[in-house]
Amino acid sequence: MKNLTVDSKKNCLLVDKAWMENLQKEAASASLDPGMYVLRIKSGSFSYGSGMGAEPFVLLWIYGGKFVNLKTNVETSATWSSLNGYDDTITLEVKETITVSALFLDVYEDDNSGEVTVSILDA
């Protein structure tokens, strides 16, 4: 068995305020009021370029108010998550209004293709 240890300081990519503001401006976003929600990929796929397979994947930045990701059972006001495949879900117990932003990261977007639809269901 191999282990991959990720250090909170040595392996942290720092982003500045302008980068985060741009992310929040460019990402597809939805506001969620207090309640229980299940997020999952409803349809679609994303490819980084020709010759690369398209996959159902999306990165999520969740922030703004208090909530619990039921996978971790930790109350927080901001977290990253991802949805990988049509069967993957994230369940959120929203205690204060939050924003869910969905996006892809890339260094060259001109050859990207596809889109992903994320369903946000009342739980």
mmCIF file with all atom_site columns, C-alpha atoms in Angstrom:
data_model
loop_
_atom_site.group_PDB
_atom_site.id
_atom_site.type_symbol
_atom_site.label_atom_id
_atom_site.label_alt_id
_atom_site.label_comp_id
_atom_site.label_asym_id
_atom_site.label_entity_id
_atom_site.label_seq_id
_atom_site.pdbx_PDB_ins_code
_atom_site.Cartn_x
_atom_site.Cartn_y
_atom_site.Cartn_z
_atom_site.occupancy
_atom_site.B_iso_or_equiv
_atom_site.pdbx_formal_charge
_atom_site.auth_seq_id
_atom_site.auth_comp_id
_atom_site.auth_asym_id
_atom_site.auth_atom_id
_atom_site.pdbx_PDB_model_num
ATOM 1   C CA . MET A 1 1   ? 0.000   0.000  0.000   1.00 0.00 ? 1   MET A CA 1
ATOM 2   C CA . LYS A 1 2   ? 1.178   3.522  -0.779  1.00 0.00 ? 2   LYS A CA 1
ATOM 3   C CA . ASN A 1 3   ? 0.216   6.655  1.111   1.00 0.00 ? 3   ASN A CA 1
ATOM 4   C CA . LEU A 1 4   ? 0.102   10.190 -0.197  1.00 0.00 ? 4   LEU A CA 1
ATOM 5   C CA . THR A 1 5   ? 0.486   12.692 2.634   1.00 0.00 ? 5   THR A CA 1
ATOM 6   C CA . VAL A 1 6   ? -0.673  16.233 1.887   1.00 0.00 ? 6   VAL A CA 1
ATOM 7   C CA . ASP A 1 7   ? 0.764   18.873 4.219   1.00 0.00 ? 7   ASP A CA 1
ATOM 8   C CA . SER A 1 8   ? -1.417  21.907 4.986   1.00 0.00 ? 8   SER A CA 1
ATOM 9   C CA . LYS A 1 9   ? 1.518   24.300 4.533   1.00 0.00 ? 9   LYS A CA 1
ATOM 10  C CA . LYS A 1 10  ? 4.039   22.646 2.179   1.00 0.00 ? 10  LYS A CA 1
ATOM 11  C CA . ASN A 1 11  ? 1.388   21.483 -0.308  1.00 0.00 ? 11  ASN A CA 1
ATOM 12  C CA . CYS A 1 12  ? -0.886  24.534 -0.247  1.00 0.00 ? 12  CYS A CA 1
ATOM 13  C CA . LEU A 1 13  ? -1.334  26.544 -3.446  1.00 0.00 ? 13  LEU A CA 1
ATOM 14  C CA . LEU A 1 14  ? -2.013  30.104 -2.321  1.00 0.00 ? 14  LEU A CA 1
ATOM 15  C CA . VAL A 1 15  ? -4.521  32.122 -4.311  1.00 0.00 ? 15  VAL A CA 1
ATOM 16  C CA . ASP A 1 16  ? -5.039  35.830 -3.884  1.00 0.00 ? 16  ASP A CA 1
ATOM 17  C CA . LYS A 1 17  ? -8.236  37.817 -3.344  1.00 0.00 ? 17  LYS A CA 1
ATOM 18  C CA . ALA A 1 18  ? -8.454  38.806 -7.032  1.00 0.00 ? 18  ALA A CA 1
ATOM 19  C CA . TRP A 1 19  ? -8.253  35.144 -8.120  1.00 0.00 ? 19  TRP A CA 1
ATOM 20  C CA . MET A 1 20  ? -11.087 34.175 -5.750  1.00 0.00 ? 20  MET A CA 1
ATOM 21  C CA . GLU A 1 21  ? -13.210 37.139 -6.847  1.00 0.00 ? 21  GLU A CA 1
ATOM 22  C CA . ASN A 1 22  ? -12.719 36.123 -10.485 1.00 0.00 ? 22  ASN A CA 1
ATOM 23  C CA . LEU A 1 23  ? -13.631 32.515 -9.680  1.00 0.00 ? 23  LEU A CA 1
ATOM 24  C CA . GLN A 1 24  ? -16.834 33.634 -7.976  1.00 0.00 ? 24  GLN A CA 1
ATOM 25  C CA . LYS A 1 25  ? -17.661 35.885 -10.954 1.00 0.00 ? 25  LYS A CA 1
ATOM 26  C CA . GLU A 1 26  ? -16.967 33.316 -13.703 1.00 0.00 ? 26  GLU A CA 1
ATOM 27  C CA . ALA A 1 27  ? -18.353 30.155 -12.085 1.00 0.00 ? 27  ALA A CA 1
ATOM 28  C CA . ALA A 1 28  ? -21.929 28.945 -12.534 1.00 0.00 ? 28  ALA A CA 1
ATOM 29  C CA . SER A 1 29  ? -23.500 29.714 -9.159  1.00 0.00 ? 29  SER A CA 1
ATOM 30  C CA . ALA A 1 30  ? -26.683 29.119 -7.195  1.00 0.00 ? 30  ALA A CA 1
ATOM 31  C CA . SER A 1 31  ? -27.826 30.403 -3.827  1.00 0.00 ? 31  SER A CA 1
ATOM 32  C CA . LEU A 1 32  ? -29.207 27.842 -1.361  1.00 0.00 ? 32  LEU A CA 1
ATOM 33  C CA . ASP A 1 33  ? -31.428 28.821 1.563   1.00 0.00 ? 33  ASP A CA 1
ATOM 34  C CA . PRO A 1 34  ? -31.451 26.825 4.803   1.00 0.00 ? 34  PRO A CA 1
ATOM 35  C CA . GLY A 1 35  ? -32.512 23.216 4.256   1.00 0.00 ? 35  GLY A CA 1
ATOM 36  C CA . MET A 1 36  ? -31.160 19.855 3.083   1.00 0.00 ? 36  MET A CA 1
ATOM 37  C CA . TYR A 1 37  ? -29.880 19.441 -0.477  1.00 0.00 ? 37  TYR A CA 1
ATOM 38  C CA . VAL A 1 38  ? -28.354 16.698 -2.597  1.00 0.00 ? 38  VAL A CA 1
ATOM 39  C CA . LEU A 1 39  ? -26.097 17.775 -5.477  1.00 0.00 ? 39  LEU A CA 1
ATOM 40  C CA . ARG A 1 40  ? -25.241 15.420 -8.336  1.00 0.00 ? 40  ARG A CA 1
ATOM 41  C CA . ILE A 1 41  ? -24.283 15.568 -11.997 1.00 0.00 ? 41  ILE A CA 1
ATOM 42  C CA . LYS A 1 42  ? -27.516 15.230 -13.960 1.00 0.00 ? 42  LYS A CA 1
ATOM 43  C CA . SER A 1 43  ? -25.974 15.152 -17.420 1.00 0.00 ? 43  SER A CA 1
ATOM 44  C CA . GLY A 1 44  ? -23.022 16.116 -19.546 1.00 0.00 ? 44  GLY A CA 1
ATOM 45  C CA . SER A 1 45  ? -19.276 15.757 -19.530 1.00 0.00 ? 45  SER A CA 1
ATOM 46  C CA . PHE A 1 46  ? -16.151 17.880 -19.828 1.00 0.00 ? 46  PHE A CA 1
ATOM 47  C CA . SER A 1 47  ? -12.983 17.441 -21.889 1.00 0.00 ? 47  SER A CA 1
ATOM 48  C CA . TYR A 1 48  ? -9.724  19.359 -21.610 1.00 0.00 ? 48  TYR A CA 1
ATOM 49  C CA . GLY A 1 49  ? -9.055  19.002 -25.338 1.00 0.00 ? 49  GLY A CA 1
ATOM 50  C CA . SER A 1 50  ? -8.963  16.895 -28.457 1.00 0.00 ? 50  SER A CA 1
ATOM 51  C CA . GLY A 1 51  ? -7.664  13.401 -27.896 1.00 0.00 ? 51  GLY A CA 1
ATOM 52  C CA . MET A 1 52  ? -8.730  13.502 -24.262 1.00 0.00 ? 52  MET A CA 1
ATOM 53  C CA . GLY A 1 53  ? -11.818 11.671 -23.095 1.00 0.00 ? 53  GLY A CA 1
ATOM 54  C CA . ALA A 1 54  ? -14.755 13.635 -21.754 1.00 0.00 ? 54  ALA A CA 1
ATOM 55  C CA . GLU A 1 55  ? -15.697 12.845 -18.181 1.00 0.00 ? 55  GLU A CA 1
ATOM 56  C CA . PRO A 1 56  ? -18.568 13.784 -15.891 1.00 0.00 ? 56  PRO A CA 1
ATOM 57  C CA . PHE A 1 57  ? -16.626 15.953 -13.444 1.00 0.00 ? 57  PHE A CA 1
ATOM 58  C CA . VAL A 1 58  ? -17.069 19.374 -11.840 1.00 0.00 ? 58  VAL A CA 1
ATOM 59  C CA . LEU A 1 59  ? -15.286 21.303 -9.097  1.00 0.00 ? 59  LEU A CA 1
ATOM 60  C CA . LEU A 1 60  ? -17.422 22.983 -6.417  1.00 0.00 ? 60  LEU A CA 1
ATOM 61  C CA . TRP A 1 61  ? -16.606 26.009 -4.254  1.00 0.00 ? 61  TRP A CA 1
ATOM 62  C CA . ILE A 1 62  ? -19.214 26.272 -1.492  1.00 0.00 ? 62  ILE A CA 1
ATOM 63  C CA . TYR A 1 63  ? -19.201 29.363 0.719   1.00 0.00 ? 63  TYR A CA 1
ATOM 64  C CA . GLY A 1 64  ? -21.058 32.203 2.385   1.00 0.00 ? 64  GLY A CA 1
ATOM 65  C CA . GLY A 1 65  ? -22.923 30.833 5.407   1.00 0.00 ? 65  GLY A CA 1
ATOM 66  C CA . LYS A 1 66  ? -22.851 27.911 7.814   1.00 0.00 ? 66  LYS A CA 1
ATOM 67  C CA . PHE A 1 67  ? -23.471 24.424 6.426   1.00 0.00 ? 67  PHE A CA 1
ATOM 68  C CA . VAL A 1 68  ? -22.527 20.792 6.985   1.00 0.00 ? 68  VAL A CA 1
ATOM 69  C CA . ASN A 1 69  ? -21.199 18.513 4.256   1.00 0.00 ? 69  ASN A CA 1
ATOM 70  C CA . LEU A 1 70  ? -22.666 15.194 5.398   1.00 0.00 ? 70  LEU A CA 1
ATOM 71  C CA . LYS A 1 71  ? -19.666 13.301 3.960   1.00 0.00 ? 71  LYS A CA 1
ATOM 72  C CA . THR A 1 72  ? -17.428 14.946 6.564   1.00 0.00 ? 72  THR A CA 1
ATOM 73  C CA . ASN A 1 73  ? -20.000 15.912 9.216   1.00 0.00 ? 73  ASN A CA 1
ATOM 74  C CA . VAL A 1 74  ? -18.091 19.148 9.777   1.00 0.00 ? 74  VAL A CA 1
ATOM 75  C CA . GLU A 1 75  ? -19.861 22.502 10.058  1.00 0.00 ? 75  GLU A CA 1
ATOM 76  C CA . THR A 1 76  ? -18.038 25.167 8.076   1.00 0.00 ? 76  THR A CA 1
ATOM 77  C CA . SER A 1 77  ? -18.626 28.342 6.075   1.00 0.00 ? 77  SER A CA 1
ATOM 78  C CA . ALA A 1 78  ? -16.454 27.441 3.069   1.00 0.00 ? 78  ALA A CA 1
ATOM 79  C CA . THR A 1 79  ? -15.138 24.290 1.413   1.00 0.00 ? 79  THR A CA 1
ATOM 80  C CA . TRP A 1 80  ? -14.038 22.779 -1.875  1.00 0.00 ? 80  TRP A CA 1
ATOM 81  C CA . SER A 1 81  ? -15.576 19.593 -3.187  1.00 0.00 ? 81  SER A CA 1
ATOM 82  C CA . SER A 1 82  ? -16.014 17.811 -6.488  1.00 0.00 ? 82  SER A CA 1
ATOM 83  C CA . LEU A 1 83  ? -18.506 15.592 -8.220  1.00 0.00 ? 83  LEU A CA 1
ATOM 84  C CA . ASN A 1 84  ? -16.923 12.724 -10.139 1.00 0.00 ? 84  ASN A CA 1
ATOM 85  C CA . GLY A 1 85  ? -19.316 10.606 -12.186 1.00 0.00 ? 85  GLY A CA 1
ATOM 86  C CA . TYR A 1 86  ? -23.088 10.416 -12.384 1.00 0.00 ? 86  TYR A CA 1
ATOM 87  C CA . ASP A 1 87  ? -23.423 8.401  -9.160  1.00 0.00 ? 87  ASP A CA 1
ATOM 88  C CA . ASP A 1 88  ? -21.383 10.765 -6.969  1.00 0.00 ? 88  ASP A CA 1
ATOM 89  C CA . THR A 1 89  ? -23.366 13.040 -4.662  1.00 0.00 ? 89  THR A CA 1
ATOM 90  C CA . ILE A 1 90  ? -22.773 15.634 -1.992  1.00 0.00 ? 90  ILE A CA 1
ATOM 91  C CA . THR A 1 91  ? -25.427 16.218 0.655   1.00 0.00 ? 91  THR A CA 1
ATOM 92  C CA . LEU A 1 92  ? -25.491 19.595 2.377   1.00 0.00 ? 92  LEU A CA 1
ATOM 93  C CA . GLU A 1 93  ? -27.332 20.627 5.515   1.00 0.00 ? 93  GLU A CA 1
ATOM 94  C CA . VAL A 1 94  ? -27.543 24.384 4.965   1.00 0.00 ? 94  VAL A CA 1
ATOM 95  C CA . LYS A 1 95  ? -27.968 26.378 8.190   1.00 0.00 ? 95  LYS A CA 1
ATOM 96  C CA . GLU A 1 96  ? -27.455 29.858 6.689   1.00 0.00 ? 96  GLU A CA 1
ATOM 97  C CA . THR A 1 97  ? -27.803 30.908 3.049   1.00 0.00 ? 97  THR A CA 1
ATOM 98  C CA . ILE A 1 98  ? -24.806 29.752 0.987   1.00 0.00 ? 98  ILE A CA 1
ATOM 99  C CA . THR A 1 99  ? -23.537 29.974 -2.567  1.00 0.00 ? 99  THR A CA 1
ATOM 100 C CA . VAL A 1 100 ? -22.541 26.898 -4.559  1.00 0.00 ? 100 VAL A CA 1
ATOM 101 C CA . SER A 1 101 ? -20.199 27.714 -7.447  1.00 0.00 ? 101 SER A CA 1
ATOM 102 C CA . ALA A 1 102 ? -19.408 25.059 -10.055 1.00 0.00 ? 102 ALA A CA 1
ATOM 103 C CA . LEU A 1 103 ? -16.436 25.330 -12.395 1.00 0.00 ? 103 LEU A CA 1
ATOM 104 C CA . PHE A 1 104 ? -13.561 23.744 -14.260 1.00 0.00 ? 104 PHE A CA 1
ATOM 105 C CA . LEU A 1 105 ? -9.896  24.780 -13.939 1.00 0.00 ? 105 LEU A CA 1
ATOM 106 C CA . ASP A 1 106 ? -7.568  24.888 -16.923 1.00 0.00 ? 106 ASP A CA 1
ATOM 107 C CA . VAL A 1 107 ? -4.594  26.835 -18.274 1.00 0.00 ? 107 VAL A CA 1
ATOM 108 C CA . TYR A 1 108 ? -5.958  26.972 -21.855 1.00 0.00 ? 108 TYR A CA 1
ATOM 109 C CA . GLU A 1 109 ? -9.718  27.052 -22.361 1.00 0.00 ? 109 GLU A CA 1
ATOM 110 C CA . ASP A 1 110 ? -9.942  27.334 -26.164 1.00 0.00 ? 110 ASP A CA 1
ATOM 111 C CA . ASP A 1 111 ? -9.774  23.560 -26.682 1.00 0.00 ? 111 ASP A CA 1
ATOM 112 C CA . ASN A 1 112 ? -12.187 22.668 -23.858 1.00 0.00 ? 112 ASN A CA 1
ATOM 113 C CA . SER A 1 113 ? -15.475 21.045 -24.812 1.00 0.00 ? 113 SER A CA 1
ATOM 114 C CA . GLY A 1 114 ? -18.690 19.963 -23.171 1.00 0.00 ? 114 GLY A CA 1
ATOM 115 C CA . GLU A 1 115 ? -20.766 21.105 -20.266 1.00 0.00 ? 115 GLU A CA 1
ATOM 116 C CA . VAL A 1 116 ? -22.100 19.536 -17.100 1.00 0.00 ? 116 VAL A CA 1
ATOM 117 C CA . THR A 1 117 ? -25.520 20.101 -15.530 1.00 0.00 ? 117 THR A CA 1
ATOM 118 C CA . VAL A 1 118 ? -25.586 19.816 -11.740 1.00 0.00 ? 118 VAL A CA 1
ATOM 119 C CA . SER A 1 119 ? -28.936 18.968 -10.127 1.00 0.00 ? 119 SER A CA 1
ATOM 120 C CA . ILE A 1 120 ? -29.681 20.520 -6.745  1.00 0.00 ? 120 ILE A CA 1
ATOM 121 C CA . LEU A 1 121 ? -32.455 18.488 -5.149  1.00 0.00 ? 121 LEU A CA 1
ATOM 122 C CA . ASP A 1 122 ? -34.310 19.079 -1.905  1.00 0.00 ? 122 ASP A CA 1
ATOM 123 C CA . ALA A 1 123 ? -33.435 16.207 0.428   1.00 0.00 ? 123 ALA A CA 1
#
